[in-house]
Coordinates of C-alpha atoms and ligand atoms in Angstrom, one line a residue:
M1 CA -124.4 -73.4 180.8
K2 CA -125.6 -76.9 179.0
Y3 CA -128.8 -76.2 177.1
Y4 CA -129.5 -73.6 174.5
A5 CA -132.0 -72.8 172.2
P6 CA -131.5 -74.3 169.0
K7 CA -129.1 -72.3 165.9
G8 CA -132.5 -69.8 164.6
L9 CA -135.0 -70.3 167.3
Y10 CA -135.2 -67.9 170.1
D11 CA -137.1 -67.3 173.1
I12 CA -139.6 -64.0 173.3
K13 CA -138.9 -62.5 176.6
P14 CA -141.3 -60.8 178.5
E15 CA -139.6 -57.4 178.1
D16 CA -140.4 -57.9 174.4
M17 CA -144.1 -58.8 174.9
P18 CA -145.5 -55.3 175.3
Y19 CA -144.0 -55.2 171.1
W20 CA -145.7 -58.4 170.3
H21 CA -148.8 -57.7 172.3
A22 CA -149.3 -54.4 170.1
V23 CA -149.1 -56.2 167.1
E24 CA -151.3 -59.4 168.1
R25 CA -153.8 -56.8 169.2
E26 CA -154.0 -54.8 166.0
V27 CA -154.3 -58.0 163.9
R28 CA -157.0 -59.0 165.6
S29 CA -158.8 -55.5 165.9
T30 CA -158.3 -54.8 162.0
M31 CA -158.9 -58.2 160.3
P32 CA -162.2 -58.2 160.9
L33 CA -162.8 -54.6 160.2
Y34 CA -162.3 -56.3 156.7
G35 CA -164.3 -59.1 157.3
Y36 CA -161.6 -61.4 158.1
E37 CA -162.2 -64.5 160.7
E38 CA -159.7 -65.9 162.1
I39 CA -158.5 -69.4 161.1
R40 CA -155.9 -72.0 162.8
T41 CA -154.3 -74.9 161.4
P42 CA -151.9 -77.5 162.8
I43 CA -148.3 -76.2 163.0
M44 CA -147.6 -79.4 160.9
E45 CA -149.5 -80.9 158.2
K46 CA -148.2 -84.1 155.7
T47 CA -145.1 -83.2 153.4
E48 CA -146.9 -83.3 150.4
V49 CA -149.5 -80.4 151.1
F50 CA -146.6 -78.1 151.1
A51 CA -144.7 -80.0 148.3
R52 CA -147.3 -80.0 146.4
G53 CA -148.6 -76.4 147.4
V54 CA -145.7 -74.3 147.6
G55 CA -144.2 -75.9 144.9
E56 CA -141.3 -78.8 144.7
E57 CA -138.9 -76.3 142.8
T58 CA -139.0 -73.9 145.2
D59 CA -136.4 -73.0 147.8
V60 CA -138.4 -73.0 150.7
V61 CA -139.1 -76.7 149.7
S62 CA -136.3 -77.9 148.4
K63 CA -133.8 -76.9 151.1
E64 CA -135.8 -75.5 154.3
M65 CA -138.9 -77.6 155.1
Y66 CA -138.2 -79.2 158.6
T67 CA -139.3 -82.6 157.9
F68 CA -139.1 -85.9 159.8
E69 CA -141.0 -89.1 160.0
D70 CA -143.4 -89.7 162.6
K71 CA -143.7 -93.0 164.8
G72 CA -146.3 -94.1 162.1
G73 CA -144.0 -93.8 159.6
R74 CA -145.6 -90.7 157.8
S75 CA -143.8 -88.2 156.5
M76 CA -144.8 -84.9 158.5
T77 CA -143.5 -80.9 157.8
L78 CA -143.5 -78.4 160.3
R79 CA -145.3 -75.6 158.3
P80 CA -143.1 -72.9 156.6
E81 CA -146.1 -71.0 155.4
N82 CA -149.7 -70.9 156.2
T83 CA -151.4 -70.7 152.6
A84 CA -151.0 -74.6 151.6
S85 CA -152.4 -75.6 154.8
V86 CA -155.4 -73.0 154.6
V87 CA -156.0 -74.6 151.4
R88 CA -155.9 -78.1 152.3
A89 CA -158.6 -76.9 155.5
Y90 CA -161.1 -74.9 152.8
L91 CA -161.0 -78.1 151.1
E92 CA -161.2 -80.5 153.8
H93 CA -164.1 -78.8 155.3
K94 CA -166.2 -78.1 152.0
F95 CA -166.2 -74.8 152.8
Y96 CA -166.9 -74.1 148.7
G97 CA -170.0 -75.4 149.7
K98 CA -170.9 -73.3 152.8
E99 CA -170.0 -69.6 151.4
E100 CA -169.2 -67.9 148.5
L101 CA -166.1 -66.2 149.9
S102 CA -164.4 -67.3 152.7
K103 CA -162.3 -64.3 154.3
W104 CA -159.7 -65.8 156.6
Y105 CA -156.9 -64.8 158.8
Y106 CA -154.3 -66.6 161.0
L107 CA -151.1 -65.5 163.0
G108 CA -148.5 -68.3 164.1
P109 CA -145.1 -69.7 164.2
M110 CA -144.1 -70.9 160.7
F111 CA -140.7 -73.1 160.6
R112 CA -137.8 -72.6 157.4
Y113 CA -134.5 -74.0 158.0
E114 CA -132.8 -70.6 156.5
S115 CA -129.3 -69.2 157.5
P116 CA -130.0 -66.8 160.4
Q117 CA -129.5 -63.7 160.7
K118 CA -130.8 -60.2 161.8
G119 CA -134.7 -60.3 161.3
R120 CA -134.2 -63.9 159.8
S121 CA -134.8 -67.3 162.0
R122 CA -135.7 -70.8 161.6
Q123 CA -139.0 -70.1 163.6
F124 CA -140.7 -67.0 163.0
H125 CA -143.9 -65.9 163.3
Q126 CA -146.6 -64.6 160.5
Y127 CA -150.1 -62.9 160.6
G128 CA -151.6 -63.1 156.9
A129 CA -155.0 -63.3 155.0
E130 CA -156.3 -65.1 152.8
A131 CA -159.7 -64.4 150.7
I132 CA -160.8 -67.6 148.5
G133 CA -163.7 -67.4 146.2
S134 CA -163.2 -64.2 143.8
S135 CA -161.0 -62.8 141.3
D136 CA -162.3 -59.7 141.5
P137 CA -159.5 -57.1 141.1
S138 CA -161.1 -55.1 143.8
L139 CA -160.2 -57.9 146.1
D140 CA -156.3 -57.4 145.3
A141 CA -156.4 -54.0 146.3
E142 CA -158.0 -54.7 149.3
M143 CA -155.3 -56.8 150.7
I144 CA -152.7 -54.3 149.7
S145 CA -154.7 -52.0 151.6
L146 CA -155.5 -54.4 154.5
S147 CA -151.5 -55.1 155.1
T148 CA -150.5 -51.3 154.8
D149 CA -153.4 -50.2 156.5
L150 CA -152.2 -52.4 159.6
L151 CA -148.8 -51.3 159.6
R152 CA -150.1 -47.6 159.5
S153 CA -152.1 -48.4 162.5
L154 CA -148.6 -49.7 164.1
G155 CA -147.3 -46.2 163.6
L156 CA -145.1 -46.8 160.4
E157 CA -145.9 -44.4 157.9
E158 CA -142.6 -44.8 156.1
V159 CA -143.1 -48.7 154.5
G160 CA -143.2 -49.1 150.7
L161 CA -145.2 -51.3 148.5
T162 CA -144.2 -52.9 145.4
L163 CA -146.1 -54.3 142.9
N164 CA -146.3 -56.7 139.8
S165 CA -148.2 -58.9 137.8
I166 CA -146.9 -62.2 137.0
G167 CA -150.0 -62.9 134.6
C168 CA -151.5 -66.4 134.3
P169 CA -149.8 -69.8 133.4
E170 CA -149.6 -69.3 129.6
D171 CA -148.2 -65.9 130.2
R172 CA -145.8 -67.3 132.5
N173 CA -144.8 -69.8 130.1
N174 CA -144.4 -67.6 127.1
Y175 CA -142.0 -65.5 129.6
V176 CA -140.1 -67.9 130.6
N177 CA -139.4 -68.9 127.3
Q178 CA -138.0 -66.0 126.7
L179 CA -136.3 -65.6 130.0
V180 CA -134.4 -69.0 129.3
E181 CA -133.2 -68.1 126.0
Y182 CA -132.2 -64.6 127.1
L183 CA -130.1 -66.8 130.3
E184 CA -128.9 -69.5 128.2
P185 CA -125.7 -67.4 126.7
E186 CA -125.2 -66.1 129.9
K187 CA -125.1 -69.0 132.4
D188 CA -121.8 -68.6 133.3
R189 CA -122.2 -65.3 135.0
L190 CA -125.0 -67.0 137.1
C191 CA -124.5 -68.8 140.6
N192 CA -124.6 -72.5 141.0
D193 CA -128.1 -73.0 142.3
C194 CA -129.4 -70.2 139.3
R195 CA -127.3 -72.4 136.9
A196 CA -129.2 -75.7 138.1
R197 CA -132.4 -73.4 138.4
L198 CA -132.4 -72.5 134.2
D199 CA -133.3 -76.2 133.9
T200 CA -135.9 -76.7 137.0
N201 CA -137.5 -73.4 137.7
P202 CA -136.2 -70.1 136.0
L203 CA -138.5 -68.0 137.1
R204 CA -136.7 -68.1 140.6
I205 CA -133.7 -66.8 138.9
L206 CA -135.4 -63.2 139.1
D207 CA -135.4 -63.5 142.9
C208 CA -131.8 -64.5 143.8
K209 CA -129.9 -62.6 146.2
E210 CA -126.9 -63.1 144.4
E211 CA -125.2 -59.3 143.1
S212 CA -124.0 -61.6 140.1
C213 CA -127.2 -62.8 138.9
Q214 CA -129.3 -59.5 139.8
K215 CA -127.2 -57.8 136.7
V216 CA -127.7 -60.8 134.5
V217 CA -131.1 -60.5 135.0
E218 CA -131.2 -56.4 135.0
N219 CA -131.4 -56.6 131.2
G220 CA -133.8 -59.6 130.6
P221 CA -137.4 -59.8 129.5
E222 CA -139.8 -58.1 131.6
I223 CA -142.9 -60.2 132.4
T224 CA -145.4 -57.2 132.4
D225 CA -144.6 -57.7 128.5
Y226 CA -146.2 -60.9 128.3
L227 CA -149.4 -60.5 129.8
C228 CA -152.4 -61.7 127.9
S229 CA -155.2 -59.2 127.6
E230 CA -157.1 -60.4 130.3
C231 CA -154.4 -60.5 132.8
Q232 CA -153.2 -57.0 131.8
D233 CA -156.8 -55.6 132.4
H234 CA -156.6 -57.0 135.8
F235 CA -153.7 -55.4 136.7
D236 CA -154.9 -52.1 135.6
T237 CA -157.7 -52.3 137.6
V238 CA -156.0 -53.4 140.5
K239 CA -153.8 -50.4 140.0
G240 CA -156.7 -48.0 139.4
Y241 CA -158.1 -49.1 143.1
L242 CA -155.1 -48.4 144.6
N243 CA -154.9 -44.7 142.9
Q244 CA -158.6 -44.5 144.1
L245 CA -157.6 -45.3 147.7
G246 CA -154.6 -43.2 147.4
L247 CA -151.6 -45.8 147.8
D248 CA -148.6 -45.0 146.6
Y249 CA -146.6 -48.2 145.0
Q250 CA -143.8 -48.7 142.7
L251 CA -144.3 -51.1 140.0
D252 CA -141.1 -53.7 139.9
P253 CA -141.3 -56.1 136.7
K254 CA -138.7 -58.6 138.5
L255 CA -141.0 -59.3 141.4
V256 CA -142.1 -63.1 140.9
R257 CA -141.8 -63.6 144.9
G258 CA -140.4 -67.1 145.9
L259 CA -143.5 -69.7 146.2
D260 CA -144.9 -71.3 142.7
Y261 CA -148.5 -70.6 143.6
Y262 CA -148.8 -67.3 143.0
T263 CA -150.8 -65.8 139.7
K264 CA -151.5 -62.1 138.5
T265 CA -151.2 -60.0 141.6
V266 CA -148.0 -60.1 143.7
F267 CA -146.9 -57.4 146.1
E268 CA -144.5 -57.2 148.7
V269 CA -144.2 -54.2 151.6
F270 CA -141.0 -53.4 152.7
S271 CA -139.3 -50.8 155.0
S272 CA -136.1 -48.5 154.5
D273 CA -135.2 -49.3 158.1
L274 CA -135.0 -52.7 157.9
G275 CA -131.7 -53.0 155.9
A276 CA -131.2 -56.1 153.9
Q277 CA -133.8 -58.2 155.4
D278 CA -136.4 -55.2 154.2
A279 CA -139.6 -57.4 153.7
L280 CA -142.3 -56.8 156.2
V281 CA -145.1 -58.6 153.9
G282 CA -145.5 -60.2 150.8
G283 CA -148.8 -61.7 149.1
G284 CA -150.4 -62.3 146.1
R285 CA -153.1 -63.7 144.2
Y286 CA -153.4 -67.7 143.8
D287 CA -156.0 -68.6 141.6
G288 CA -154.9 -72.0 140.5
L289 CA -153.9 -73.8 144.0
V290 CA -157.1 -74.9 145.0
E291 CA -157.2 -76.8 142.0
L292 CA -153.9 -78.0 142.4
F293 CA -155.0 -79.8 145.7
G294 CA -158.1 -81.3 143.7
G295 CA -160.7 -78.8 144.1
D296 CA -162.9 -77.0 141.5
P297 CA -161.0 -73.7 139.7
T298 CA -161.4 -71.0 142.3
P299 CA -159.3 -68.1 142.6
A300 CA -157.7 -66.7 146.1
V301 CA -155.5 -63.8 147.0
G302 CA -153.8 -63.3 150.1
F303 CA -150.6 -61.9 152.2
A304 CA -148.3 -62.7 155.1
G305 CA -146.4 -60.1 157.0
G306 CA -143.2 -61.3 159.4
I307 CA -144.2 -60.6 163.4
E308 CA -140.4 -60.6 163.9
R309 CA -139.4 -58.2 161.5
L310 CA -142.0 -56.0 162.9
V311 CA -141.2 -55.9 166.0
L312 CA -137.6 -55.1 165.3
L313 CA -139.0 -51.9 163.7
L314 CA -141.3 -51.1 166.7
E315 CA -138.5 -51.3 169.0
E316 CA -136.1 -49.1 166.9
L317 CA -139.0 -46.6 166.7
E318 CA -139.8 -47.1 170.2
R319 CA -143.8 -46.7 168.7
V320 CA -145.1 -48.8 171.6
E321 CA -145.6 -47.4 175.2
M322 CA -143.2 -49.5 177.2
K323 CA -145.8 -50.9 180.2
K324 CA -144.7 -53.2 182.4
N325 CA -147.1 -55.5 183.6
G326 CA -148.0 -53.5 186.6
L327 CA -149.0 -54.6 189.9
D328 CA -151.9 -52.8 192.1
I329 CA -151.7 -54.2 195.3
Y330 CA -148.9 -55.7 197.2
L331 CA -149.8 -57.4 200.4
A332 CA -147.0 -57.6 203.3
T333 CA -147.3 -60.9 205.7
L334 CA -145.4 -61.3 209.2
D335 CA -146.2 -64.9 209.3
E336 CA -148.0 -68.4 209.0
E337 CA -151.5 -67.1 210.3
T338 CA -151.3 -64.1 208.5
K339 CA -150.1 -65.4 205.1
Q340 CA -153.1 -67.7 205.6
T341 CA -155.4 -65.0 205.5
G342 CA -153.3 -63.0 203.2
M343 CA -153.5 -65.9 200.6
E344 CA -157.4 -65.5 201.0
L345 CA -157.6 -62.0 200.5
V346 CA -154.7 -61.5 197.6
Q347 CA -157.2 -64.4 195.8
E348 CA -160.1 -62.6 196.6
L349 CA -159.1 -59.0 194.6
R350 CA -157.8 -60.9 191.9
N351 CA -161.2 -62.7 191.5
G352 CA -162.2 -58.7 191.2
G353 CA -159.7 -57.9 188.8
I354 CA -157.0 -56.6 191.0
R355 CA -153.4 -57.4 190.4
A356 CA -152.0 -58.3 193.6
E357 CA -149.0 -60.0 195.0
I358 CA -147.8 -61.5 198.1
D359 CA -144.4 -63.0 199.2
Y360 CA -143.1 -65.9 197.8
L361 CA -139.7 -65.8 199.3
D362 CA -140.1 -65.4 202.9
K363 CA -138.8 -61.9 203.2
S364 CA -138.9 -60.0 206.2
L365 CA -141.4 -57.4 206.3
Q366 CA -138.5 -54.9 205.0
G367 CA -137.7 -57.0 202.1
Q368 CA -141.4 -57.0 201.7
L369 CA -141.9 -53.4 201.4
G370 CA -138.4 -53.3 199.0
Y371 CA -140.0 -55.8 196.6
A372 CA -143.2 -54.0 196.5
D373 CA -141.4 -50.5 195.6
R374 CA -139.3 -52.0 192.8
Y375 CA -142.4 -53.5 191.5
G376 CA -144.1 -50.7 191.5
A377 CA -147.0 -51.7 193.4
E378 CA -149.7 -49.0 194.0
I379 CA -150.8 -49.8 197.3
T380 CA -148.9 -51.8 200.0
A381 CA -151.1 -53.5 202.5
I382 CA -149.5 -54.7 205.4
L383 CA -151.2 -57.8 207.5
G384 CA -149.7 -58.6 210.9
P385 CA -150.7 -60.5 214.0
R386 CA -152.1 -57.7 216.1
E387 CA -153.6 -56.5 212.8
L388 CA -155.5 -59.7 211.9
T389 CA -156.9 -60.1 215.7
E390 CA -158.3 -57.0 215.7
G391 CA -160.1 -57.4 211.9
E392 CA -158.2 -54.7 210.4
I393 CA -155.4 -54.2 207.8
T394 CA -152.7 -51.2 207.4
L395 CA -152.6 -49.8 204.1
R396 CA -149.1 -47.8 203.7
D397 CA -148.2 -45.2 201.2
M398 CA -145.1 -45.7 199.7
E399 CA -143.9 -42.3 199.1
T400 CA -144.7 -41.1 202.3
G401 CA -144.6 -43.6 204.7
D402 CA -148.0 -42.7 205.8
Q403 CA -149.8 -45.7 207.2
T404 CA -154.0 -46.0 207.5
T405 CA -155.8 -48.5 209.4
V406 CA -159.0 -50.2 207.8
S407 CA -161.4 -52.8 208.8
L408 CA -161.0 -56.3 206.8
D409 CA -164.8 -56.1 205.7
E410 CA -164.2 -52.9 204.2
F411 CA -160.4 -53.8 202.7
R412 CA -162.1 -54.6 199.4
S413 CA -163.8 -51.6 198.6
E414 CA -161.3 -49.0 199.5
I415 CA -158.6 -50.7 197.5
T416 CA -161.2 -50.6 194.7
N417 CA -161.6 -46.9 195.7
R418 CA -158.2 -45.7 195.7
L419 CA -157.5 -47.6 193.1
D420 CA -160.1 -45.9 190.8
S421 CA -159.1 -42.5 192.2
E422 CA -155.5 -42.9 190.9
S423 CA -156.5 -44.1 187.8
Ligands
AMP501 P1 -143.2 -65.0 152.4 O1 -144.1 -66.5 152.9 O2 -141.8 -65.8 152.2 O3 -144.1 -64.5 151.6 O4 -142.8 -64.1 153.6 C1 -143.9 -63.3 154.1 C2 -142.7 -62.2 155.4 O5 -142.6 -63.5 156.2 C3 -141.7 -61.7 154.7 O6 -142.0 -60.5 154.2 C4 -141.2 -61.8 156.1 O7 -141.4 -60.9 157.1 C5 -141.5 -63.0 157.1 N1 -140.7 -64.1 156.7 C6 -140.3 -64.8 156.0 N2 -139.1 -65.4 156.0 C7 -138.9 -65.5 157.5 C8 -137.7 -65.5 158.6 N3 -136.9 -66.9 158.0 N4 -137.6 -65.3 159.7 C9 -138.2 -63.8 159.8 N5 -139.3 -63.9 159.3 C10 -139.8 -63.8 157.5

């Protein structure tokens, strides 16, 4: 074997599709219930969209982007996430002048140059929602409830929700100063990356995965002690709505999330069944992002969920009914002439919404019947030269071997009747 998919990129094989379809179906049916319309942005943007939107010092931008120069000498990047692109599209098409609140959802591939492991790949798929135009805490609560509702509709009951508020930029500045003051004397216990982060982006130290760093951070200051009264009120109101909706959550004052654009509410939904990569969904408010892109200050909130992890979980829990793409009828033919009529009949059946197949492998009649059996055809029809001359076709019951003949004129209605009576 000479060619393999690039490291960290995977084929989604036909046998996995029922799970993917189940997730995609759920996303497409649940999002509109909450008033979200689909938006599709390109899978690549000018690099500055992410550099600016996500933040130069984040891991995603500094280490994980697939960036290249196109033939026109522009620096392009495969999207590592979708929020920055959605905000770019919001401003580009001046949605702020057209609607008071834009509620959008998306589904699609994202790319990050990360170390591949179970539940973490370099091309992965996210579904997500963004609501741009309101700072109301009820929208934060709605976002959270939408993200957990979707998982619950897929049959996942055992999901946890962690919640935090990282306040406004002023709160964060105050907090970061305290954090740096606390971490400076502990510098030697931090990993190399975090030592550098102390100068560039100290907040990121909170979500470092190294145990040594986590230990250091454990006894450090907590951002929730630095919230101004407006951010505290906002956070309290979000919690109030969640209580009202009966949604359980755990407060985690160390949850800051890996992207720079978040303000106030941040949350994650996880499943303990997933092991190390346990986050299914991450989201939060990003009140400063539209302004950062040159728009008027416009509050917004959103989330993104990973489909691969969801599919892994659904496969483990066997929550999706595995139904092969069934076959209604297999039409066996015996020579070139019957094949020609057979092609026409199969086409007619397909036009009528019936899943029909014919022989593409030059098999004998026996071989064709075996194929129909293996692919679970509900009905098998045989069109031989004798039948063709008589204007008839034979229908064979694959279980009993009983055969009946119907005229070609009645063939389609007979098939439809049989399929209807079986379903
Ligand atoms: P983020 O955009 O980093 O907040 O991630 C949101 C969700 O996307 C995570 O909770 C994961 O479910 C999923 N995700 C992020 N990165 C990856 C990856 N490299 N591979 C698979 N899923 C991912």
